[in-house]
Amino acid sequence: RKIYNAMISAIDDAVGDIATALEKAGAMDNSLLIFASDNGAAGGSFGSNYPLRGSKYSNWEGGVRVPAFVAGGFLPSAAGGRTLKGIVSMADWYATLAGIAGAKVDNGGPAPSDSIDQWGYITGKSDESPRRELVHEYIGNASGLAEGALRLGRWKLMVGLQKGAHLYGHSLIHFDEGLTEDCSSSPCLFDI
């Protein structure tokens, strides 16, 4: 636990040092600080996803719904201090930052980018995220069975064997070993 707490303290100190250096250089007014995580805390670790179900490596909300913050002088002051609860993907930073920079999103790859510019939502010009859907994961296995999750608005559809189906600190009796929910034969639909 001491190592985990030390890592969190080191990150906090490092972000503080960056902000201080930007202030001293007179660059904070034109800076945008973005801090985000790619997944929830690992099960059994010292982190907590409470009150969300699931953890890192799962499609449950505890594995995919994570905190993030945006700060800096480039962010309009009216946008500060707000909590946003809409759907924003880590991939959306691509279109968002491209839009801020006046660059065009490159759609020349094997498929068009599904990144969405979230700047209007972040700054408060829009009350709702422009993203309505998000594929959390989709894996087709050798037996032809699919595993994954799709979020559409307040609904989440999960298919296949969904691991990590626990509440932080709790085991649920009706799940296989308290950690798995089988959505293979019948997809699971959740109002989140």
PDB file of C-alpha atoms in Angstrom:
ATOM      1  CA  ARG A   1       0.000   0.000   0.000  1.00  0.00           C
ATOM      2  CA  LYS A   2       2.900   2.357   0.724  1.00  0.00           C
ATOM      3  CA  ILE A   3       4.217   1.958  -2.838  1.00  0.00           C
ATOM      4  CA  TYR A   4       0.780   2.650  -4.345  1.00  0.00           C
ATOM      5  CA  ASN A   5       0.312   5.765  -2.190  1.00  0.00           C
ATOM      6  CA  ALA A   6       3.820   6.939  -3.087  1.00  0.00           C
ATOM      7  CA  MET A   7       3.031   6.567  -6.816  1.00  0.00           C
ATOM      8  CA  ILE A   8      -0.138   8.652  -6.442  1.00  0.00           C
ATOM      9  CA  SER A   9       1.789  11.286  -4.480  1.00  0.00           C
ATOM     10  CA  ALA A  10       4.531  11.356  -7.155  1.00  0.00           C
ATOM     11  CA  ILE A  11       1.968  11.918  -9.922  1.00  0.00           C
ATOM     12  CA  ASP A  12       0.333  14.691  -7.907  1.00  0.00           C
ATOM     13  CA  ASP A  13       3.709  16.354  -7.328  1.00  0.00           C
ATOM     14  CA  ALA A  14       4.686  16.027 -11.009  1.00  0.00           C
ATOM     15  CA  VAL A  15       1.444  17.618 -12.255  1.00  0.00           C
ATOM     16  CA  GLY A  16       1.905  20.399  -9.704  1.00  0.00           C
ATOM     17  CA  ASP A  17       5.480  20.952 -10.925  1.00  0.00           C
ATOM     18  CA  ILE A  18       4.284  21.193 -14.536  1.00  0.00           C
ATOM     19  CA  ALA A  19       1.599  23.733 -13.606  1.00  0.00           C
ATOM     20  CA  THR A  20       4.113  25.767 -11.584  1.00  0.00           C
ATOM     21  CA  ALA A  21       6.625  25.746 -14.461  1.00  0.00           C
ATOM     22  CA  LEU A  22       3.935  26.925 -16.904  1.00  0.00           C
ATOM     23  CA  GLU A  23       2.965  29.733 -14.506  1.00  0.00           C
ATOM     24  CA  LYS A  24       6.595  30.839 -14.039  1.00  0.00           C
ATOM     25  CA  ALA A  25       7.183  30.824 -17.803  1.00  0.00           C
ATOM     26  CA  GLY A  26       4.055  32.922 -18.370  1.00  0.00           C
ATOM     27  CA  ALA A  27       2.629  30.145 -20.528  1.00  0.00           C
ATOM     28  CA  MET A  28      -0.351  29.040 -18.430  1.00  0.00           C
ATOM     29  CA  ASP A  29      -2.774  31.396 -20.225  1.00  0.00           C
ATOM     30  CA  ASN A  30      -2.177  29.493 -23.470  1.00  0.00           C
ATOM     31  CA  SER A  31      -1.971  26.039 -21.876  1.00  0.00           C
ATOM     32  CA  LEU A  32      -4.455  23.228 -21.605  1.00  0.00           C
ATOM     33  CA  LEU A  33      -3.786  20.506 -19.036  1.00  0.00           C
ATOM     34  CA  ILE A  34      -5.603  17.215 -19.615  1.00  0.00           C
ATOM     35  CA  PHE A  35      -5.417  14.416 -17.094  1.00  0.00           C
ATOM     36  CA  ALA A  36      -7.316  11.205 -17.845  1.00  0.00           C
ATOM     37  CA  SER A  37      -7.173   7.498 -17.126  1.00  0.00           C
ATOM     38  CA  ASP A  38      -7.702   4.691 -19.606  1.00  0.00           C
ATOM     39  CA  ASN A  39      -9.379   2.300 -17.161  1.00  0.00           C
ATOM     40  CA  GLY A  40     -10.641   1.873 -13.628  1.00  0.00           C
ATOM     41  CA  ALA A  41      -8.602   0.524 -10.731  1.00  0.00           C
ATOM     42  CA  ALA A  42      -7.498  -3.119 -10.898  1.00  0.00           C
ATOM     43  CA  GLY A  43      -9.476  -5.564  -8.792  1.00  0.00           C
ATOM     44  CA  GLY A  44      -7.699  -6.329  -5.541  1.00  0.00           C
ATOM     45  CA  SER A  45      -5.521  -3.230  -5.827  1.00  0.00           C
ATOM     46  CA  PHE A  46      -5.544  -0.331  -3.429  1.00  0.00           C
ATOM     47  CA  GLY A  47      -7.655   1.798  -5.757  1.00  0.00           C
ATOM     48  CA  SER A  48     -11.417   1.820  -5.633  1.00  0.00           C
ATOM     49  CA  ASN A  49     -14.106   2.015  -8.302  1.00  0.00           C
ATOM     50  CA  TYR A  50     -16.840   2.332  -5.695  1.00  0.00           C
ATOM     51  CA  PRO A  51     -19.776   2.604  -6.209  1.00  0.00           C
ATOM     52  CA  LEU A  52     -19.305   1.213  -9.719  1.00  0.00           C
ATOM     53  CA  ARG A  53     -19.327  -2.489 -10.533  1.00  0.00           C
ATOM     54  CA  GLY A  54     -16.236  -4.054 -12.096  1.00  0.00           C
ATOM     55  CA  SER A  55     -12.591  -3.112 -12.461  1.00  0.00           C
ATOM     56  CA  LYS A  56      -9.706  -2.812 -14.928  1.00  0.00           C
ATOM     57  CA  TYR A  57      -9.865  -5.435 -17.701  1.00  0.00           C
ATOM     58  CA  SER A  58     -13.675  -5.515 -17.579  1.00  0.00           C
ATOM     59  CA  ASN A  59     -16.457  -3.853 -19.558  1.00  0.00           C
ATOM     60  CA  TRP A  60     -18.382  -3.002 -16.385  1.00  0.00           C
ATOM     61  CA  GLU A  61     -18.654   0.670 -15.476  1.00  0.00           C
ATOM     62  CA  GLY A  62     -15.927   0.322 -12.833  1.00  0.00           C
ATOM     63  CA  GLY A  63     -13.543  -0.704 -15.605  1.00  0.00           C
ATOM     64  CA  VAL A  64     -14.432   1.930 -18.194  1.00  0.00           C
ATOM     65  CA  ARG A  65     -15.943   4.972 -16.460  1.00  0.00           C
ATOM     66  CA  VAL A  66     -13.041   7.017 -15.191  1.00  0.00           C
ATOM     67  CA  PRO A  67     -12.409  10.528 -13.918  1.00  0.00           C
ATOM     68  CA  ALA A  68     -10.620  13.131 -15.984  1.00  0.00           C
ATOM     69  CA  PHE A  69      -9.989  16.844 -15.695  1.00  0.00           C
ATOM     70  CA  VAL A  70      -9.176  19.712 -17.999  1.00  0.00           C
ATOM     71  CA  ALA A  71      -7.527  22.867 -16.653  1.00  0.00           C
ATOM     72  CA  GLY A  72      -5.300  25.730 -17.725  1.00  0.00           C
ATOM     73  CA  GLY A  73      -5.694  29.275 -18.955  1.00  0.00           C
ATOM     74  CA  PHE A  74      -6.831  28.162 -22.415  1.00  0.00           C
ATOM     75  CA  LEU A  75      -9.986  26.724 -20.859  1.00  0.00           C
ATOM     76  CA  PRO A  76     -12.664  29.444 -20.592  1.00  0.00           C
ATOM     77  CA  SER A  77     -13.176  30.370 -16.930  1.00  0.00           C
ATOM     78  CA  ALA A  78     -16.931  29.682 -17.201  1.00  0.00           C
ATOM     79  CA  ALA A  79     -16.110  26.031 -17.940  1.00  0.00           C
ATOM     80  CA  GLY A  80     -14.230  25.524 -14.668  1.00  0.00           C
ATOM     81  CA  GLY A  81     -15.650  23.693 -11.687  1.00  0.00           C
ATOM     82  CA  ARG A  82     -18.243  21.710 -13.625  1.00  0.00           C
ATOM     83  CA  THR A  83     -18.832  17.951 -13.549  1.00  0.00           C
ATOM     84  CA  LEU A  84     -19.741  16.384 -16.887  1.00  0.00           C
ATOM     85  CA  LYS A  85     -21.465  13.011 -16.998  1.00  0.00           C
ATOM     86  CA  GLY A  86     -21.886  12.468 -20.741  1.00  0.00           C
ATOM     87  CA  ILE A  87     -20.080   9.867 -22.828  1.00  0.00           C
ATOM     88  CA  VAL A  88     -16.553  10.886 -23.828  1.00  0.00           C
ATOM     89  CA  SER A  89     -14.098   8.402 -25.292  1.00  0.00           C
ATOM     90  CA  MET A  90     -10.338   8.587 -24.872  1.00  0.00           C
ATOM     91  CA  ALA A  91     -10.292   8.550 -28.691  1.00  0.00           C
ATOM     92  CA  ASP A  92     -12.244  11.837 -28.705  1.00  0.00           C
ATOM     93  CA  TRP A  93      -9.138  13.739 -27.630  1.00  0.00           C
ATOM     94  CA  TYR A  94      -7.836  13.330 -31.194  1.00  0.00           C
ATOM     95  CA  ALA A  95     -10.698  15.272 -32.841  1.00  0.00           C
ATOM     96  CA  THR A  96     -10.991  17.666 -29.888  1.00  0.00           C
ATOM     97  CA  LEU A  97      -7.334  18.703 -29.942  1.00  0.00           C
ATOM     98  CA  ALA A  98      -7.286  18.782 -33.755  1.00  0.00           C
ATOM     99  CA  GLY A  99     -10.289  21.124 -33.657  1.00  0.00           C
ATOM    100  CA  ILE A 100      -8.652  23.402 -31.091  1.00  0.00           C
ATOM    101  CA  ALA A 101      -5.497  23.541 -33.227  1.00  0.00           C
ATOM    102  CA  GLY A 102      -7.472  24.189 -36.419  1.00  0.00           C
ATOM    103  CA  ALA A 103      -6.292  20.908 -37.921  1.00  0.00           C
ATOM    104  CA  LYS A 104      -8.381  18.448 -39.882  1.00  0.00           C
ATOM    105  CA  VAL A 105      -9.001  14.913 -38.602  1.00  0.00           C
ATOM    106  CA  ASP A 106      -7.217  12.447 -40.872  1.00  0.00           C
ATOM    107  CA  ASN A 107      -9.690   9.865 -42.162  1.00  0.00           C
ATOM    108  CA  GLY A 108      -7.204   8.257 -44.562  1.00  0.00           C
ATOM    109  CA  GLY A 109      -6.725   5.051 -42.573  1.00  0.00           C
ATOM    110  CA  PRO A 110      -8.451   1.713 -43.159  1.00  0.00           C
ATOM    111  CA  ALA A 111     -11.637   3.185 -41.632  1.00  0.00           C
ATOM    112  CA  PRO A 112     -12.732   6.756 -40.922  1.00  0.00           C
ATOM    113  CA  SER A 113     -11.903   8.073 -37.466  1.00  0.00           C
ATOM    114  CA  ASP A 114     -14.719   7.781 -34.950  1.00  0.00           C
ATOM    115  CA  SER A 115     -13.176  10.499 -32.782  1.00  0.00           C
ATOM    116  CA  ILE A 116     -15.657  13.278 -31.960  1.00  0.00           C
ATOM    117  CA  ASP A 117     -14.738  16.883 -31.128  1.00  0.00           C
ATOM    118  CA  GLN A 118     -15.891  17.387 -27.525  1.00  0.00           C
ATOM    119  CA  TRP A 119     -14.665  20.988 -27.071  1.00  0.00           C
ATOM    120  CA  GLY A 120     -18.169  22.502 -27.133  1.00  0.00           C
ATOM    121  CA  TYR A 121     -19.256  20.069 -24.423  1.00  0.00           C
ATOM    122  CA  ILE A 122     -16.131  20.630 -22.315  1.00  0.00           C
ATOM    123  CA  THR A 123     -16.421  24.428 -22.504  1.00  0.00           C
ATOM    124  CA  GLY A 124     -20.173  24.481 -21.805  1.00  0.00           C
ATOM    125  CA  LYS A 125     -21.331  25.645 -25.246  1.00  0.00           C
ATOM    126  CA  SER A 126     -23.322  22.415 -25.333  1.00  0.00           C
ATOM    127  CA  ASP A 127     -25.062  20.809 -22.366  1.00  0.00           C
ATOM    128  CA  GLU A 128     -24.767  17.300 -23.816  1.00  0.00           C
ATOM    129  CA  SER A 129     -21.919  15.264 -25.194  1.00  0.00           C
ATOM    130  CA  PRO A 130     -22.147  14.823 -28.964  1.00  0.00           C
ATOM    131  CA  ARG A 131     -21.228  11.153 -28.449  1.00  0.00           C
ATOM    132  CA  ARG A 132     -24.240   8.908 -27.991  1.00  0.00           C
ATOM    133  CA  GLU A 133     -22.605   5.514 -28.455  1.00  0.00           C
ATOM    134  CA  LEU A 134     -19.376   3.793 -27.525  1.00  0.00           C
ATOM    135  CA  VAL A 135     -18.078   0.315 -28.302  1.00  0.00           C
ATOM    136  CA  HIS A 136     -16.154  -0.712 -25.200  1.00  0.00           C
ATOM    137  CA  GLU A 137     -14.749  -3.908 -26.633  1.00  0.00           C
ATOM    138  CA  TYR A 138     -15.649  -6.458 -29.256  1.00  0.00           C
ATOM    139  CA  ILE A 139     -13.779  -9.718 -29.597  1.00  0.00           C
ATOM    140  CA  GLY A 140     -14.812 -12.621 -31.826  1.00  0.00           C
ATOM    141  CA  ASN A 141     -13.288 -15.863 -30.579  1.00  0.00           C
ATOM    142  CA  ALA A 142     -12.447 -19.127 -32.391  1.00  0.00           C
ATOM    143  CA  SER A 143     -15.828 -20.698 -31.587  1.00  0.00           C
ATOM    144  CA  GLY A 144     -17.646 -17.790 -33.241  1.00  0.00           C
ATOM    145  CA  LEU A 145     -18.898 -16.342 -29.979  1.00  0.00           C
ATOM    146  CA  ALA A 146     -18.619 -12.621 -29.454  1.00  0.00           C
ATOM    147  CA  GLU A 147     -17.608 -10.857 -26.274  1.00  0.00           C
ATOM    148  CA  GLY A 148     -17.988  -7.150 -25.774  1.00  0.00           C
ATOM    149  CA  ALA A 149     -20.125  -4.217 -24.770  1.00  0.00           C
ATOM    150  CA  LEU A 150     -21.909  -1.371 -26.511  1.00  0.00           C
ATOM    151  CA  ARG A 151     -23.125   1.751 -24.731  1.00  0.00           C
ATOM    152  CA  LEU A 152     -25.927   3.764 -26.302  1.00  0.00           C
ATOM    153  CA  GLY A 153     -27.071   6.704 -24.196  1.00  0.00           C
ATOM    154  CA  ARG A 154     -28.078   5.357 -20.806  1.00  0.00           C
ATOM    155  CA  TRP A 155     -28.162   1.742 -22.024  1.00  0.00           C
ATOM    156  CA  LYS A 156     -25.343  -0.792 -22.108  1.00  0.00           C
ATOM    157  CA  LEU A 157     -25.610  -4.069 -24.025  1.00  0.00           C
ATOM    158  CA  MET A 158     -23.135  -6.765 -23.044  1.00  0.00           C
ATOM    159  CA  VAL A 159     -22.569 -10.034 -24.892  1.00  0.00           C
ATOM    160  CA  GLY A 160     -20.397 -13.045 -24.115  1.00  0.00           C
ATOM    161  CA  LEU A 161     -18.730 -14.006 -20.883  1.00  0.00           C
ATOM    162  CA  GLN A 162     -18.272 -10.796 -18.887  1.00  0.00           C
ATOM    163  CA  LYS A 163     -15.536 -11.077 -16.276  1.00  0.00           C
ATOM    164  CA  GLY A 164     -15.053  -8.822 -13.282  1.00  0.00           C
ATOM    165  CA  ALA A 165     -18.775  -8.629 -12.459  1.00  0.00           C
ATOM    166  CA  HIS A 166     -18.167  -7.783  -8.822  1.00  0.00           C
ATOM    167  CA  LEU A 167     -18.894  -4.760  -6.730  1.00  0.00           C
ATOM    168  CA  TYR A 168     -15.804  -3.352  -5.069  1.00  0.00           C
ATOM    169  CA  GLY A 169     -15.356  -5.164  -1.772  1.00  0.00           C
ATOM    170  CA  HIS A 170     -18.342  -7.464  -2.375  1.00  0.00           C
ATOM    171  CA  SER A 171     -18.957 -10.835  -4.005  1.00  0.00           C
ATOM    172  CA  LEU A 172     -22.341 -11.379  -5.558  1.00  0.00           C
ATOM    173  CA  ILE A 173     -23.828 -14.830  -4.907  1.00  0.00           C
ATOM    174  CA  HIS A 174     -25.806 -15.047  -8.174  1.00  0.00           C
ATOM    175  CA  PHE A 175     -22.681 -14.712 -10.338  1.00  0.00           C
ATOM    176  CA  ASP A 176     -20.433 -17.637 -11.164  1.00  0.00           C
ATOM    177  CA  GLU A 177     -17.762 -17.454  -8.439  1.00  0.00           C
ATOM    178  CA  GLY A 178     -18.943 -13.886  -7.804  1.00  0.00           C
ATOM    179  CA  LEU A 179     -16.830 -12.564 -10.677  1.00  0.00           C
ATOM    180  CA  THR A 180     -18.460 -13.511 -14.015  1.00  0.00           C
ATOM    181  CA  GLU A 181     -21.798 -12.937 -15.683  1.00  0.00           C
ATOM    182  CA  ASP A 182     -22.673 -15.051 -18.710  1.00  0.00           C
ATOM    183  CA  CYS A 183     -24.280 -12.930 -21.432  1.00  0.00           C
ATOM    184  CA  SER A 184     -23.532 -15.530 -24.139  1.00  0.00           C
ATOM    185  CA  SER A 185     -26.895 -17.202 -24.685  1.00  0.00           C
ATOM    186  CA  SER A 186     -28.887 -14.069 -23.916  1.00  0.00           C
ATOM    187  CA  PRO A 187     -27.333 -10.593 -24.134  1.00  0.00           C
ATOM    188  CA  CYS A 188     -27.451  -8.555 -20.936  1.00  0.00           C
ATOM    189  CA  LEU A 189     -29.003  -5.083 -21.085  1.00  0.00           C
ATOM    190  CA  PHE A 190     -28.361  -2.561 -18.318  1.00  0.00           C
ATOM    191  CA  ASP A 191     -29.867   0.858 -17.629  1.00  0.00           C
ATOM    192  CA  ILE A 192     -26.826   2.689 -16.308  1.00  0.00           C
TER     193      ILE A 192
END
